[in-house]
Amino acid sequence: MESNLSTLCKRALLLDYEGLEKYDAVFLSCVFSFTKVNEAILKMPNVFYGGTGIFPDGGEDLPFEVEHSCPDYTLYDPYVNRELDLGRRRSVLSDYLDYSIGFTTRGCFRKCSFCVNKKYDKVHFHAHVNEFYDPSRPFIYLWDDNFLAFPRWREVLEELQETGRPFQFRQGLDIRLMTDEKARVLSRCRYHGDFIFAFDHVEDKELIEKKLLVWRTWADKGTRLYVLSAYDSQDEHDIESVFVRIATLMKYDCIPYIMRYESYKDSYWRPLYVNIARWCNQPQFFKKKSFREFCEANQAYHKNKETMCSAYKAMTDFESRFPDIAAKYFDLRFEEVSILRRFGRPFFNTPSADEMNRQLSVWSQFASGELDRQSALTAYYGKRLDIVCGSMLRESGKLGGGGVCRRPILCH
Ligand code: SF4
């Protein structure tokens, strides 16, 4: 199909709407409804269009042959060259140059009210990795909507691993569907960059904490969660819900990424939303400073010492009106709250034979009931009763599995 298409037609990625009439067929796709597309263009006889930005359900599915053609990555070249000529850095254009891009699954069952993805009731198989994999590109990124809801997720991960290329799921993974098995397999993959999940609703806090605990049992890798803000409301309740989620994520050594729903623009607290996002979405600040310290640092750099910068003004304004919320959250520091930073395991994923023997000895005492709760806690915090090591020992048959809770300390 690919070679036939190449020989039969000339293809180009158009960078503007000029001269559309000279093409036999123009395919136009629009993802977001806030992107305005000229109606006159949509009425042109040679223009075929679709996407959730135009049709609530995305419109008609593309023909099978189109969906399952290997992407022609050279289509990006004119755009990339133009941007490089304009002085943009190559790293900014890396998505177009370094990645094979595709979907292995499509669809999602959740139908979140703010999401355009409502066409399907479940996650279904879409394509094998080989269909869009270009061996000349060093990385793979995936647009799957809700990969962890796909029953055959393990097979897809095996296909991805076989390429030898680091990969990443760009849309975020559904942490609510995390299991021990998924966490174990995913954490051992050649993953590219941070793992990304989502924590959209504060009502899910209990479930998300449970799942983060599962995740952190297996993975100490960089982990971010999208935090939706200004969606349910744009008042102090929403601000508090954002901070509750930030505090929860800090605890599990995860970085929040604040997503602002567009209604934040109409809120009295607009500057606060902006500055919470500036703080969280730049991990170099988030990892080192509390929200108060971040705002104070902004004020220190503020040129006019007679006035307040927007960050400091927004923080002090909120604090004067809602001191209880501010007292709870404005001084939290990632390094002090993170469990991994306080009790992390330096030998994670690569325990030596000596370490495993040490662990076996303590785990055997724990499994036989010789350790009381206090001793078990002491051993856990002293990193002599490591959960992952315990599991590896059990898998290897060195440690009897009968009735041993693998998270004896944290969950009770
Ligand atoms: S879980 Fe994600 S993909 Fe699924 S409906 Fe919600 S936001 Fe959309």
PDB file of C-alpha atoms in Angstrom, residues 13-121:
ATOM      1  CA  LEU A  13       1.889  18.663   4.428  1.00  0.00           C
ATOM      2  CA  LEU A  14       0.403  22.102   3.779  1.00  0.00           C
ATOM      3  CA  LEU A  15       1.579  24.854   6.068  1.00  0.00           C
ATOM      4  CA  ASP A  16      -1.179  27.343   5.249  1.00  0.00           C
ATOM      5  CA  TYR A  17      -4.554  27.548   3.492  1.00  0.00           C
ATOM      6  CA  GLU A  18      -3.246  29.192   0.309  1.00  0.00           C
ATOM      7  CA  GLY A  19      -3.984  27.667  -3.122  1.00  0.00           C
ATOM      8  CA  LEU A  20      -6.025  24.711  -1.872  1.00  0.00           C
ATOM      9  CA  GLU A  21      -7.962  24.575  -5.150  1.00  0.00           C
ATOM     10  CA  LYS A  22      -4.945  23.282  -7.086  1.00  0.00           C
ATOM     11  CA  TYR A  23      -4.849  19.988  -5.178  1.00  0.00           C
ATOM     12  CA  ASP A  24      -6.899  16.921  -6.111  1.00  0.00           C
ATOM     13  CA  ALA A  25      -7.671  16.225  -2.482  1.00  0.00           C
ATOM     14  CA  VAL A  26      -6.966  18.091   0.754  1.00  0.00           C
ATOM     15  CA  PHE A  27      -7.404  16.246   4.054  1.00  0.00           C
ATOM     16  CA  LEU A  28      -8.001  18.491   7.043  1.00  0.00           C
ATOM     17  CA  SER A  29      -8.175  17.328  10.626  1.00  0.00           C
ATOM     18  CA  CYS A  30      -8.981  19.388  13.685  1.00  0.00           C
ATOM     19  CA  VAL A  31      -8.687  18.129  17.267  1.00  0.00           C
ATOM     20  CA  PHE A  32      -9.949  21.020  19.417  1.00  0.00           C
ATOM     21  CA  SER A  33     -13.211  22.899  19.007  1.00  0.00           C
ATOM     22  CA  PHE A  34     -11.540  26.178  20.008  1.00  0.00           C
ATOM     23  CA  THR A  35      -9.506  26.039  16.767  1.00  0.00           C
ATOM     24  CA  LYS A  36     -11.482  28.076  14.253  1.00  0.00           C
ATOM     25  CA  VAL A  37     -11.643  26.682  10.722  1.00  0.00           C
ATOM     26  CA  ASN A  38     -12.978  28.878   7.944  1.00  0.00           C
ATOM     27  CA  GLU A  39     -16.404  27.535   6.820  1.00  0.00           C
ATOM     28  CA  ALA A  40     -15.641  28.446   3.207  1.00  0.00           C
ATOM     29  CA  ILE A  41     -12.680  26.059   3.249  1.00  0.00           C
ATOM     30  CA  LEU A  42     -14.821  23.226   4.558  1.00  0.00           C
ATOM     31  CA  LYS A  43     -17.236  23.783   1.666  1.00  0.00           C
ATOM     32  CA  MET A  44     -14.562  23.361  -1.023  1.00  0.00           C
ATOM     33  CA  PRO A  45     -15.279  20.234  -3.105  1.00  0.00           C
ATOM     34  CA  ASN A  46     -11.726  18.869  -2.806  1.00  0.00           C
ATOM     35  CA  VAL A  47     -11.544  19.289   0.992  1.00  0.00           C
ATOM     36  CA  PHE A  48     -12.264  16.247   3.206  1.00  0.00           C
ATOM     37  CA  TYR A  49     -12.377  16.968   6.891  1.00  0.00           C
ATOM     38  CA  GLY A  50     -12.881  15.338  10.254  1.00  0.00           C
ATOM     39  CA  GLY A  51     -11.769  15.275  13.854  1.00  0.00           C
ATOM     40  CA  THR A  52     -13.261  16.099  17.228  1.00  0.00           C
ATOM     41  CA  GLY A  53     -12.674  19.819  16.684  1.00  0.00           C
ATOM     42  CA  ILE A  54     -15.351  19.739  13.974  1.00  0.00           C
ATOM     43  CA  PHE A  55     -17.607  16.789  14.841  1.00  0.00           C
ATOM     44  CA  PRO A  56     -18.367  15.945  18.491  1.00  0.00           C
ATOM     45  CA  ASP A  57     -17.788  12.241  17.769  1.00  0.00           C
ATOM     46  CA  GLY A  58     -14.818  12.881  15.477  1.00  0.00           C
ATOM     47  CA  GLY A  59     -16.795  12.220  12.305  1.00  0.00           C
ATOM     48  CA  GLU A  60     -16.514   9.214  10.034  1.00  0.00           C
ATOM     49  CA  ASP A  61     -13.696   6.749  10.627  1.00  0.00           C
ATOM     50  CA  LEU A  62     -10.908   6.929   8.072  1.00  0.00           C
ATOM     51  CA  PRO A  63     -10.747   4.133   5.497  1.00  0.00           C
ATOM     52  CA  PHE A  64      -8.890   1.034   6.690  1.00  0.00           C
ATOM     53  CA  GLU A  65      -6.054   1.601   4.197  1.00  0.00           C
ATOM     54  CA  VAL A  66      -5.440   5.086   5.537  1.00  0.00           C
ATOM     55  CA  GLU A  67      -5.578   4.051   9.178  1.00  0.00           C
ATOM     56  CA  HIS A  68      -3.160   1.227   8.563  1.00  0.00           C
ATOM     57  CA  SER A  69      -0.589   2.833   6.245  1.00  0.00           C
ATOM     58  CA  CYS A  70       2.818   3.412   7.734  1.00  0.00           C
ATOM     59  CA  PRO A  71       3.023   7.176   8.399  1.00  0.00           C
ATOM     60  CA  ASP A  72       5.122   9.086   5.899  1.00  0.00           C
ATOM     61  CA  TYR A  73       7.360  10.871   8.380  1.00  0.00           C
ATOM     62  CA  THR A  74       9.083  12.821   5.576  1.00  0.00           C
ATOM     63  CA  LEU A  75       5.901  14.922   5.306  1.00  0.00           C
ATOM     64  CA  TYR A  76       7.148  16.870   8.330  1.00  0.00           C
ATOM     65  CA  ASP A  77      10.407  17.862   6.594  1.00  0.00           C
ATOM     66  CA  PRO A  78       9.281  21.162   5.009  1.00  0.00           C
ATOM     67  CA  TYR A  79       7.801  22.298   8.331  1.00  0.00           C
ATOM     68  CA  VAL A  80      10.879  21.258  10.314  1.00  0.00           C
ATOM     69  CA  ASN A  81      13.230  22.929   7.834  1.00  0.00           C
ATOM     70  CA  ARG A  82      11.233  26.144   7.914  1.00  0.00           C
ATOM     71  CA  GLU A  83      11.321  26.226  11.709  1.00  0.00           C
ATOM     72  CA  LEU A  84      15.056  25.457  11.837  1.00  0.00           C
ATOM     73  CA  ASP A  85      15.655  28.281   9.357  1.00  0.00           C
ATOM     74  CA  LEU A  86      13.689  30.566  11.656  1.00  0.00           C
ATOM     75  CA  GLY A  87      16.118  29.731  14.431  1.00  0.00           C
ATOM     76  CA  ARG A  88      14.140  27.199  16.488  1.00  0.00           C
ATOM     77  CA  ARG A  89      16.226  24.642  18.291  1.00  0.00           C
ATOM     78  CA  ARG A  90      16.272  21.077  16.999  1.00  0.00           C
ATOM     79  CA  SER A  91      15.309  19.757  20.449  1.00  0.00           C
ATOM     80  CA  VAL A  92      12.007  21.661  20.220  1.00  0.00           C
ATOM     81  CA  LEU A  93      11.263  19.837  16.951  1.00  0.00           C
ATOM     82  CA  SER A  94      12.357  16.448  18.227  1.00  0.00           C
ATOM     83  CA  ASP A  95       8.821  14.986  18.093  1.00  0.00           C
ATOM     84  CA  TYR A  96       8.871  15.326  14.304  1.00  0.00           C
ATOM     85  CA  LEU A  97      12.376  13.966  13.855  1.00  0.00           C
ATOM     86  CA  ASP A  98      13.081  11.314  16.456  1.00  0.00           C
ATOM     87  CA  TYR A  99       9.856   9.412  17.059  1.00  0.00           C
ATOM     88  CA  SER A 100       7.799   6.714  15.406  1.00  0.00           C
ATOM     89  CA  ILE A 101       4.235   7.707  16.215  1.00  0.00           C
ATOM     90  CA  GLY A 102       1.061   5.662  16.391  1.00  0.00           C
ATOM     91  CA  PHE A 103      -1.812   4.043  18.211  1.00  0.00           C
ATOM     92  CA  THR A 104      -1.686   0.418  19.296  1.00  0.00           C
ATOM     93  CA  THR A 105      -5.186   0.645  20.785  1.00  0.00           C
ATOM     94  CA  ARG A 106      -8.080   3.055  20.401  1.00  0.00           C
ATOM     95  CA  GLY A 107     -11.003   4.055  22.555  1.00  0.00           C
ATOM     96  CA  CYS A 108     -11.803   4.501  26.209  1.00  0.00           C
ATOM     97  CA  PHE A 109     -14.721   3.368  28.352  1.00  0.00           C
ATOM     98  CA  ARG A 110     -14.684   6.199  30.911  1.00  0.00           C
ATOM     99  CA  LYS A 111     -16.348   9.010  28.959  1.00  0.00           C
ATOM    100  CA  CYS A 112     -15.091  11.789  31.226  1.00  0.00           C
ATOM    101  CA  SER A 113     -17.303  14.832  30.771  1.00  0.00           C
ATOM    102  CA  PHE A 114     -14.422  17.113  29.735  1.00  0.00           C
ATOM    103  CA  CYS A 115     -12.967  14.664  27.194  1.00  0.00           C
ATOM    104  CA  VAL A 116     -13.798  14.458  23.486  1.00  0.00           C
ATOM    105  CA  ASN A 117     -13.144  10.730  23.518  1.00  0.00           C
ATOM    106  CA  LYS A 118     -16.682   9.349  23.724  1.00  0.00           C
ATOM    107  CA  LYS A 119     -17.090   7.344  20.554  1.00  0.00           C
ATOM    108  CA  TYR A 120     -16.280   3.898  21.913  1.00  0.00           C
ATOM    109  CA  ASP A 121     -17.387   1.953  24.987  1.00  0.00           C
TER     110      ASP A 121
END
